[in-house]
Tab-separated table of C-alpha atoms and ligand atoms in Angstrom:
chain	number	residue	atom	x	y	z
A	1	UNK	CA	0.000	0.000	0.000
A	2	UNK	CA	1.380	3.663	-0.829
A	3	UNK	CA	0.516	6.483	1.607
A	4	UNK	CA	1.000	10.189	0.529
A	5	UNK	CA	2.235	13.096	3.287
A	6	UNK	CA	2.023	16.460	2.970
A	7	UNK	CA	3.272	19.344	4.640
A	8	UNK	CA	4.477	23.051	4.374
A	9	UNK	CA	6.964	23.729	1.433
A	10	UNK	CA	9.401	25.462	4.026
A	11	UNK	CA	9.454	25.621	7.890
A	12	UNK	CA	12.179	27.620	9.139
A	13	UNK	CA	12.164	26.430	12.818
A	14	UNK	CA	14.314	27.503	16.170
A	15	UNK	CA	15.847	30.079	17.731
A	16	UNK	CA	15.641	33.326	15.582
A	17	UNK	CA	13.426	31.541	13.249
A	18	UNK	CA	11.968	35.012	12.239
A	19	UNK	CA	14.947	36.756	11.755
A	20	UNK	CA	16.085	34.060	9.719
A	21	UNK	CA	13.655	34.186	7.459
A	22	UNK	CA	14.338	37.038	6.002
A	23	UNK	CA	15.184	35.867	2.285
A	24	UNK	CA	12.859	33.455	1.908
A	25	UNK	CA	9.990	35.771	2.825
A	26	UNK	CA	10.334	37.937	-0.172
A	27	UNK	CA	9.828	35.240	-2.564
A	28	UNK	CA	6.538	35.288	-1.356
A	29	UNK	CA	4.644	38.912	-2.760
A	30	UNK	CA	5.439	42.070	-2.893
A	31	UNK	CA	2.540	43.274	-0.301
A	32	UNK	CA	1.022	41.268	2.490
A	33	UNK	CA	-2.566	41.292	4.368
A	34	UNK	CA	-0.906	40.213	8.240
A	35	UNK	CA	-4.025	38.542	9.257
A	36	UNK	CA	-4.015	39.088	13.311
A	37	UNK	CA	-5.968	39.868	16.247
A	38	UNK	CA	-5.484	42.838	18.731
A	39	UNK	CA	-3.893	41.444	21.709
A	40	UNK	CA	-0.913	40.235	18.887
A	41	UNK	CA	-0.847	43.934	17.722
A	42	UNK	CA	-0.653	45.109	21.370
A	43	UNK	CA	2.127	42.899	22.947
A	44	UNK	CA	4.433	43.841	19.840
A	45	UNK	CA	4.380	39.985	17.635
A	46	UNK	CA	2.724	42.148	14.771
A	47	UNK	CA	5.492	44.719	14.942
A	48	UNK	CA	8.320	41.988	14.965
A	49	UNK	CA	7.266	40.999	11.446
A	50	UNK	CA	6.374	44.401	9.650
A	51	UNK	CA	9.887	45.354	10.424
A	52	UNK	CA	11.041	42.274	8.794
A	53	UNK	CA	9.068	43.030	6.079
A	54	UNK	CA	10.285	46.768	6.061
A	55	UNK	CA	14.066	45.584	5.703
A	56	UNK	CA	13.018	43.322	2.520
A	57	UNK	CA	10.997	46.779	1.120
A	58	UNK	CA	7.693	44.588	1.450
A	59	UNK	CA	4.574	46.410	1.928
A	60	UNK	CA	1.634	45.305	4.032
A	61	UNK	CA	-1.822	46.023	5.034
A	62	UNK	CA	-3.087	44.548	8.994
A	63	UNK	CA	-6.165	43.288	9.443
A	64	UNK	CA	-6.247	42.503	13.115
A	65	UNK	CA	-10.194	41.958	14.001
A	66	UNK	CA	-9.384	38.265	13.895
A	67	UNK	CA	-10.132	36.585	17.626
A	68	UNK	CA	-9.626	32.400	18.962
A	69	UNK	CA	-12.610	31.044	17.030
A	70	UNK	CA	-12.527	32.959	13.741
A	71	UNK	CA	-16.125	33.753	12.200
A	72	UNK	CA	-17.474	33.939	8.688
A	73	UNK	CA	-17.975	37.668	9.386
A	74	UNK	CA	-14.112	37.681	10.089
A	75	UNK	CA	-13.409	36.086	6.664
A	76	UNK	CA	-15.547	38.301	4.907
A	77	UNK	CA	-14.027	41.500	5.986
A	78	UNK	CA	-10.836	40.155	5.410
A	79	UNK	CA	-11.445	39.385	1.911
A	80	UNK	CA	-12.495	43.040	1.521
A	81	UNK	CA	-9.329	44.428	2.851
A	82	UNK	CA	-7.471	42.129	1.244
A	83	UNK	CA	-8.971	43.530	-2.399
A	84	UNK	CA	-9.268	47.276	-1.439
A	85	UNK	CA	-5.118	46.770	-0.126
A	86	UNK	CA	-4.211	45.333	-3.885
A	87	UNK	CA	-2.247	42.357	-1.382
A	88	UNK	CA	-0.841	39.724	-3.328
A	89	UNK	CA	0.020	37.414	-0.214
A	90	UNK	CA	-1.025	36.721	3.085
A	91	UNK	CA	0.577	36.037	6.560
A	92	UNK	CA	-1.090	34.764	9.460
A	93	UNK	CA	0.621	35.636	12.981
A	94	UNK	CA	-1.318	34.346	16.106
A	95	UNK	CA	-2.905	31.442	17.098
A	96	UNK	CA	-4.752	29.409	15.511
A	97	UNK	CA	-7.564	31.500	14.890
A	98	UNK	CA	-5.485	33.949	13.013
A	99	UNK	CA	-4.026	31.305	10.755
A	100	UNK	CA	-7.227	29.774	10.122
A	101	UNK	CA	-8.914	32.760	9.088
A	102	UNK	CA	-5.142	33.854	6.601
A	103	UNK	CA	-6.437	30.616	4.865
A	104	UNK	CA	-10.255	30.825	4.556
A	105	UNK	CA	-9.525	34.126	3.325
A	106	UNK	CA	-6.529	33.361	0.914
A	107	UNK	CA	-9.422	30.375	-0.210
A	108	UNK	CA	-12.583	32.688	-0.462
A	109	UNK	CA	-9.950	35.142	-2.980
A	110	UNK	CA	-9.741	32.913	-5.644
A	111	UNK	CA	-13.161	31.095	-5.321
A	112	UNK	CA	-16.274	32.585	-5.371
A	113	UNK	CA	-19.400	33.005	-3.455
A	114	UNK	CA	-19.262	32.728	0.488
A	115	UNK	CA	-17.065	30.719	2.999
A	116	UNK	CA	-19.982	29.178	4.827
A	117	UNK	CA	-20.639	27.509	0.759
A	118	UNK	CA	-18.075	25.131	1.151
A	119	UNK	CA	-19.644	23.211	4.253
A	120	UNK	CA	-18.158	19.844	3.205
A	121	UNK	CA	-16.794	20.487	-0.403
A	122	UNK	CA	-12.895	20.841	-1.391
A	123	UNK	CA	-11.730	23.521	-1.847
A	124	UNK	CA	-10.319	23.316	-4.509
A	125	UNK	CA	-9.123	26.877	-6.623
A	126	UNK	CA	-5.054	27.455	-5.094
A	127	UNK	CA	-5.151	30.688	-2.664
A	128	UNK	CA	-2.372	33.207	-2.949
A	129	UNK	CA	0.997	32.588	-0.794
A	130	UNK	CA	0.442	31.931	2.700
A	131	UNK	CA	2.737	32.323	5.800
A	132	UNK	CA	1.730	31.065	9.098
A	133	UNK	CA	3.687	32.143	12.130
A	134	UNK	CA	2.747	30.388	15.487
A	135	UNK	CA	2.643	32.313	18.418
A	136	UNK	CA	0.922	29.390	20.399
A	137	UNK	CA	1.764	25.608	20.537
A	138	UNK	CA	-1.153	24.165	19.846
A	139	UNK	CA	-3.286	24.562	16.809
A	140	UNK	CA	-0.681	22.975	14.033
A	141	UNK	CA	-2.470	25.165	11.629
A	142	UNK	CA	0.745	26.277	10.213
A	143	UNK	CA	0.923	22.322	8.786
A	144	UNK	CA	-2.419	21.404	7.727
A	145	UNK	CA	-4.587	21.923	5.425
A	146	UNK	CA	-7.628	22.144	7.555
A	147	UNK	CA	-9.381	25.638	8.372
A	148	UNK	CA	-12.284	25.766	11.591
A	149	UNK	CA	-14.504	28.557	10.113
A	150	UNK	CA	-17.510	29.605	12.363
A	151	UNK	CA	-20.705	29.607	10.987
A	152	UNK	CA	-22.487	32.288	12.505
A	153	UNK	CA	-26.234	31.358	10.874
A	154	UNK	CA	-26.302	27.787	12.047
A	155	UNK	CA	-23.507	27.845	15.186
A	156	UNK	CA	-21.625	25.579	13.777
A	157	UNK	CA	-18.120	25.278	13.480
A	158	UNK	CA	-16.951	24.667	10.364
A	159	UNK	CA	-14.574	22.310	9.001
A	160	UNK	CA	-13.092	22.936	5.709
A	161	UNK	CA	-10.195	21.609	3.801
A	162	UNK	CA	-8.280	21.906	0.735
A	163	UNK	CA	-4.468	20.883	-0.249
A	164	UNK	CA	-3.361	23.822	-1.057
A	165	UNK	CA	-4.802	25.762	2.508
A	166	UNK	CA	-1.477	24.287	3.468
A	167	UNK	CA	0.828	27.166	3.890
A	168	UNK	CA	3.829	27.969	2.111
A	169	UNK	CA	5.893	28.695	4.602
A	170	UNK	CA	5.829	27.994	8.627
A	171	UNK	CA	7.605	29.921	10.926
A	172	UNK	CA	7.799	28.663	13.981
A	173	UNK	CA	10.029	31.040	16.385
A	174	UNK	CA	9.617	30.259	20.590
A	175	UNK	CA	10.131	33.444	21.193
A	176	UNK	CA	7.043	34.718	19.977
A	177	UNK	CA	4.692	32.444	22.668
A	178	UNK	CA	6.795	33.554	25.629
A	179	UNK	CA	3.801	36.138	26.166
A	180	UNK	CA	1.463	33.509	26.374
A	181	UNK	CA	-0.283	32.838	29.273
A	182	UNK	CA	-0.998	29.797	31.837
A	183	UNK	CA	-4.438	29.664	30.420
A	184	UNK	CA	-3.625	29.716	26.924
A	185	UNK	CA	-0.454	27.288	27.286
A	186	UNK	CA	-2.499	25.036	28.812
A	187	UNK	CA	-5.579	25.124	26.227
A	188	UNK	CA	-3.467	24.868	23.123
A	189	UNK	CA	-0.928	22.703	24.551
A	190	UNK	CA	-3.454	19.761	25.223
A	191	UNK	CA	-4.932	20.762	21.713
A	192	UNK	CA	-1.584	19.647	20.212
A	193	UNK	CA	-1.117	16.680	22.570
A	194	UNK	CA	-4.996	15.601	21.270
A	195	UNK	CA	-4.084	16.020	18.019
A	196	UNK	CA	-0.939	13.623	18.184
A	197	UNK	CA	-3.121	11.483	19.925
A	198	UNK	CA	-5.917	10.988	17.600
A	199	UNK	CA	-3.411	10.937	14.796
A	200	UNK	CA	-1.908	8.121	16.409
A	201	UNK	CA	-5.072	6.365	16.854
A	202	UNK	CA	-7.204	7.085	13.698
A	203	UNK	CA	-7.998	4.634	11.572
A	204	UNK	CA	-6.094	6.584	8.482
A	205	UNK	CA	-2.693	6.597	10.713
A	206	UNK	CA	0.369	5.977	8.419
A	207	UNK	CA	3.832	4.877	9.191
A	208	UNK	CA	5.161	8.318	8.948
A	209	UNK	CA	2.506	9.758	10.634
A	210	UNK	CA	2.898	7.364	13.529
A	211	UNK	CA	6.787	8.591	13.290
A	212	UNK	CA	5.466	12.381	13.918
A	213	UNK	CA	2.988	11.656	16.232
A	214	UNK	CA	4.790	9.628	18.564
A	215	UNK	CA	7.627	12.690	18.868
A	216	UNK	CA	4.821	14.849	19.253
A	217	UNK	CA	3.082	13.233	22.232
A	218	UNK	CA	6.630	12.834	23.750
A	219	UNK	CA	7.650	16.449	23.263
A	220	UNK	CA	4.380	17.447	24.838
A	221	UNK	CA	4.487	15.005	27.746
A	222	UNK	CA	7.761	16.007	28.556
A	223	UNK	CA	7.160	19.736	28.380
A	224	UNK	CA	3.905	21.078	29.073
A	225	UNK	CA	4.019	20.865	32.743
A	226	UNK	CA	7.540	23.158	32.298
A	227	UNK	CA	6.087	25.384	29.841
A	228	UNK	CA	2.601	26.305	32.019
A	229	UNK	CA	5.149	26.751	34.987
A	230	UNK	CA	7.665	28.804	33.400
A	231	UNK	CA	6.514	30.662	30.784
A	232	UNK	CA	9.903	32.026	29.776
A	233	UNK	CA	11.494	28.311	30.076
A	234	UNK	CA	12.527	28.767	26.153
A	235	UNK	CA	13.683	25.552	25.928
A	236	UNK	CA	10.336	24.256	26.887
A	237	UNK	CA	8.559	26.806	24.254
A	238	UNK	CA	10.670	25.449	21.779
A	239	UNK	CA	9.984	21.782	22.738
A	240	UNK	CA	6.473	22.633	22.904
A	241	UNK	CA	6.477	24.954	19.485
A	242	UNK	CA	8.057	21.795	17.768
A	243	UNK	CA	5.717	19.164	19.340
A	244	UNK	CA	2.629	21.638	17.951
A	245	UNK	CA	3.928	21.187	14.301
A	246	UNK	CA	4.848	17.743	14.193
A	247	UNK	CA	1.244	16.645	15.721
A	248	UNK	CA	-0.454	19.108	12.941
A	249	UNK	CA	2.217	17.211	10.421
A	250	UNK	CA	0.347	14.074	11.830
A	251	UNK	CA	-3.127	14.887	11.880
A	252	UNK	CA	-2.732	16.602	8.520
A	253	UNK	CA	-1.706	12.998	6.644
A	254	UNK	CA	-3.691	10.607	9.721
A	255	UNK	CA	-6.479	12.866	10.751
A	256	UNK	CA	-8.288	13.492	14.092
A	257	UNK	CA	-10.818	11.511	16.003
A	258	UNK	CA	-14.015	11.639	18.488
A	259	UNK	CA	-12.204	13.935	20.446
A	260	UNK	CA	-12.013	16.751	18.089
A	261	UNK	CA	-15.467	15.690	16.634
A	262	UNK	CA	-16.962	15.827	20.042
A	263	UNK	CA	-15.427	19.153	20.822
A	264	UNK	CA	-16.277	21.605	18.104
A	265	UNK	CA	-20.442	21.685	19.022
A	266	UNK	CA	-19.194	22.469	22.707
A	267	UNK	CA	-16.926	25.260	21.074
A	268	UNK	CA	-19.165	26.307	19.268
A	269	UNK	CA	-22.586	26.241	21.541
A	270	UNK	CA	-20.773	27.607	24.655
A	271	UNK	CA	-17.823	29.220	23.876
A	272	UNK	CA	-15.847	27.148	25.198
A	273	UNK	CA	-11.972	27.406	23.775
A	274	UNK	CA	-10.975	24.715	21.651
A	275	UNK	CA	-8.142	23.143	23.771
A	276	UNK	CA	-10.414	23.398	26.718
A	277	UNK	CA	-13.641	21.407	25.026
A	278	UNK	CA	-10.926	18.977	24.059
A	279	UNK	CA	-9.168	18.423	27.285
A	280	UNK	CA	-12.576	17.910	28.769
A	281	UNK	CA	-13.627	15.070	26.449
A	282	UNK	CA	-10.095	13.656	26.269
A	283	UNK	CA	-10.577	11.059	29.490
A	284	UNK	CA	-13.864	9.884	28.377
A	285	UNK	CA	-13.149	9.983	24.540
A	286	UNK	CA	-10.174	7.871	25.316
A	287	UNK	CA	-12.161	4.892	27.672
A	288	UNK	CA	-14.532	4.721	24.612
A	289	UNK	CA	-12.295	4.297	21.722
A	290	UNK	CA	-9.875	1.968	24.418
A	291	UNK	CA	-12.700	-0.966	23.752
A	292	UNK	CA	-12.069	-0.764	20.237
A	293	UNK	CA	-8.233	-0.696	19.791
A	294	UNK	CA	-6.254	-1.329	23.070
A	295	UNK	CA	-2.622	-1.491	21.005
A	296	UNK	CA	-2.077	1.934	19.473
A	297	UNK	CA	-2.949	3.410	23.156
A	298	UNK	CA	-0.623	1.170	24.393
A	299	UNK	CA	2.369	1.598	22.168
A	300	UNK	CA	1.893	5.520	23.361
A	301	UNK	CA	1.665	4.477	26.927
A	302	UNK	CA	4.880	2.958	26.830
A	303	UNK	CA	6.579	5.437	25.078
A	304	UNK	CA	5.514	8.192	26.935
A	305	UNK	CA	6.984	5.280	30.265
A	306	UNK	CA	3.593	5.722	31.828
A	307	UNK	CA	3.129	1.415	32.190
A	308	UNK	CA	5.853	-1.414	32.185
A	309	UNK	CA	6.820	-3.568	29.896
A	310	UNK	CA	5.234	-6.304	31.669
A	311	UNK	CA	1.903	-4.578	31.120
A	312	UNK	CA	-1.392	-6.010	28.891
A	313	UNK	CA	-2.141	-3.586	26.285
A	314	UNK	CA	-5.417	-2.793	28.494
A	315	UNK	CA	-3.458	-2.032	31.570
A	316	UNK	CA	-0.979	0.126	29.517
A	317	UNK	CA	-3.905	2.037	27.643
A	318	UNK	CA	-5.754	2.319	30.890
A	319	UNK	CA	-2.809	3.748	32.513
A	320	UNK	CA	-2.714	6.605	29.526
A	321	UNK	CA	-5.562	7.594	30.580
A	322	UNK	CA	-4.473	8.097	34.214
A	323	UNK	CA	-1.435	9.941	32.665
A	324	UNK	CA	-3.933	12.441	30.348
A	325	UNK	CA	-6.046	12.891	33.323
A	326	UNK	CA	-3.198	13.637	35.704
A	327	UNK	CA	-1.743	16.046	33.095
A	328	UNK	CA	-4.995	17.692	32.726
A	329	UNK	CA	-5.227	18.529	36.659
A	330	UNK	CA	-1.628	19.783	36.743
A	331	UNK	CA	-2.321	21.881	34.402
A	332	UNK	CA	-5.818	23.361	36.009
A	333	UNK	CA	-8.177	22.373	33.261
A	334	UNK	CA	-11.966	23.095	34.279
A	335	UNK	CA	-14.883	21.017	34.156
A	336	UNK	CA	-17.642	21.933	32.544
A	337	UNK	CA	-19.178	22.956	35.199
A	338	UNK	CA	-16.426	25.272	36.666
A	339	UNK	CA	-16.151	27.027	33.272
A	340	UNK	CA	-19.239	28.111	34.057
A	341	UNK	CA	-21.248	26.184	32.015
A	342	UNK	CA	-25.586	25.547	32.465
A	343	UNK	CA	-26.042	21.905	33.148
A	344	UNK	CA	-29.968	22.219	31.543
A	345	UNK	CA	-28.917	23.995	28.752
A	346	UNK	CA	-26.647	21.340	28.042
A	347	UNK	CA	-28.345	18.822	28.071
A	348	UNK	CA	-31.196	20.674	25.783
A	349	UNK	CA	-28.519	20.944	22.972
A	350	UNK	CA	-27.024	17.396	23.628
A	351	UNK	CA	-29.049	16.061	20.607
A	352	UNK	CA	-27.785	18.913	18.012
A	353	UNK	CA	-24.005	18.131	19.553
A	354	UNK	CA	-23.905	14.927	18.733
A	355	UNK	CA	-25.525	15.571	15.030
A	356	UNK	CA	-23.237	18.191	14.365
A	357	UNK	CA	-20.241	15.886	15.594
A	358	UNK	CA	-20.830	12.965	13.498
A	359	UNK	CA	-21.690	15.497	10.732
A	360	UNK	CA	-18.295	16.818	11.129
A	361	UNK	CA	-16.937	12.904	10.164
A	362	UNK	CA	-14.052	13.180	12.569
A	363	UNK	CA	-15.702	10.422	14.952
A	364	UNK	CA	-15.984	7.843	12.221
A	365	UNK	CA	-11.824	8.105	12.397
A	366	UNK	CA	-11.570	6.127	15.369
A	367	UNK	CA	-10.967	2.711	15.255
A	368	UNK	CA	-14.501	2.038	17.171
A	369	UNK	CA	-17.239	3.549	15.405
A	370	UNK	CA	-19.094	5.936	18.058
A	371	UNK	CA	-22.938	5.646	17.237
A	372	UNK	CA	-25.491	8.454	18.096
A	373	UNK	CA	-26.076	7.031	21.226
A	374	UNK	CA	-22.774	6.738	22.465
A	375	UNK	CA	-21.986	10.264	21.681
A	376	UNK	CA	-24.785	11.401	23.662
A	377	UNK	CA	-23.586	9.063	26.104
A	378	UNK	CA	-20.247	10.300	26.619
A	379	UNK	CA	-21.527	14.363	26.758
A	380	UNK	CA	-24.021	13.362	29.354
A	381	UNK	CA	-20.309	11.662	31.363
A	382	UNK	CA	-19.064	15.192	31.060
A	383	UNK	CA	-21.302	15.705	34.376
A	384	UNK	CA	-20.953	12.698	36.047
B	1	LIG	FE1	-7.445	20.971	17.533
């Protein structure tokens, strides 16, 4: 059987990764959009790459209205500026919200009609260069070609692909998520370590996306804890910055899982960030697809040293689980509840969730096929 992987054209990576990236970032237009959000703008990430582009004589427009969960609203208005600025290439700088939205609007420039149209379709039409530069370790949008697009009629949260979303060029410098705080190391960082996961685990997992997956959850295990505690560990960052791209490398090629299925209708329904929603299913998520497929779980179990070798592949996988959950609590990850969230209004919307989550074809990734039912099942466990 032949397998095919794909991932950014160029990934300048490291120490100085921004500074050093200096030729290769005129290659890509003569005038940018920077597709941020405010809080980028205001702790000085925006400023650190319009005076790169200033040295290399490359103009640029900002858009920074761009927040965590990017809306079709948000792509819209980006198109527009996008036009009225005569840009001929984008750059994304942010989480990633900000490099989501640098690709739905790089896609909605050379397709037509409206984001929300393409629900489910390809895209297919190539978008002008893109540059993604991190700022978090978590999303992996930099390497995939995935973009989470919020539908603002229907409260959904959109998942759209195409193969050429994926950007041309990744630039992944720790020193830009230094900034970042507990809250938001915590949320992205278990979004990366769910995304290794799941790639891990999927039923479309590949040799070489087992090989970046497995680095990726080992990265993360070894380095989150550091990297909530110490924000300006840069070692950690780094560690952390790398395990974020190799898990979007994996889920790119392998994809994602329940998990992520399970966890955009929260996102989307009750605001609930994307890292969090995921490291609130993760436990559960994990003791359901467990049943189905004890080895993969296992294999990450011992790599991660969490079981012996003497273990059964259902003691090791069960003792992942202890690890995730233990990892979650070190790290302060809510419940529902303490986020704040309405346990009747839940449970109204529990039958939309799980629609929208199978609808989203993530869940039918995992090696045990979740039915309606047990969807339902495991969002009711959320409260248990
Ligand atoms: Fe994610």
């Amino acid at each position: 059987m032949a397998y095919k992987i794909t991932m950014p054209n160029n990934i300048i990576y490291g120490k100085d990764a921004l500074k050093e990236s200096r030729k290769i970032i005129k290659q890509m237009g003569k005038k940018a959009l920077i597709v941020s959000g405010k809080v980028m703008v205001k702790i000085g990430n925006v400023s650190k790459v319009t005076e790169l582009l200033e040295s290399n004589n490359i103009q640029y427009d900002i858009y920074d209205e761009i927040t965590a969960e990017p809306t079709d609203v948000m792509i819209d208005k980006g198109v527009q500026a996008y036009k009225d600025g005569k840009c001929d290439f984008l750059i994304g700088i942010g989480g990633g919200g900000s490099i989501d939205a640098a690709k739905a609007i790089g896609a909605m420039i050379t397709n037509s009609g409206n984001i929300n149209d393409y629900m489910g379709k390809v895209i297919k039409s190539s978008p002008p260069n893109i540059v993604a530069i991190p700022t978090t370790a978590g999303a992996g949008s930099e390497a995939t070609q995935f973009t989470i697009i919020s539908n603002t009629k229907d409260n959904i949260k959109m998942l759209l692909t195409g193969a050429d979303l994926i950007p041309k060029l990744a630039i992944i410098d720790p020193s830009l998520a230094i900034t970042a705080p507990q809250k938001l190391t915590a949320a992205t960082g278990i979004d990366a370590l769910t995304h290794s996961i799941e790639a891990y685990t999927s039923r479309r997992a590949n040799p070489l996306s087992d090989t970046f997956a497995i680095s990726a959850i080992k990265r993360i295990f070894n380095n989150l804890r550091k990297a909530y505690r110490s924000g300006d560990d840069i070692e950690a960052r780094n560690e952390m910055a790398l395990g974020a791209l190799e898990a979007g490398i994996a889920f790119n090629n392998s994809s994602v899982t329940i998990i992520h299925g399970m966890s955009r209708p929260i996102g989307a329904l009750f605001n609930v960030p994307h890292g969090l929603s995921n490291a609130m299913l993760f436990a559960k998520c994990l003791e359901f697809a467990i049943v189905g497929e004890k080895k993969r779980f296992a294999d990450i179990a011992k790599e991660i040293g969490a079981c012996s070798i003497e273990d059964s592949d259902k003691d090791a996988a069960d003792k992942l689980v202890k690890e995730v959950e233990s990892l979650c609590q070190d790290i302060n990850i809510p419940t529902l509840e303490e986020f704040g969230i309405n346990k009747d209004e839940f449970f109204e919307n529990i039958d939309k969730m799980a629609e929208d989550a199978l609808d989203s074809g993530s869940p039918s990734n995992t090696r045990r096929q979740p039915s309606k039912e047990d969807i339902i099942n495991i969002y009711k466990s959320l409260w248990d």
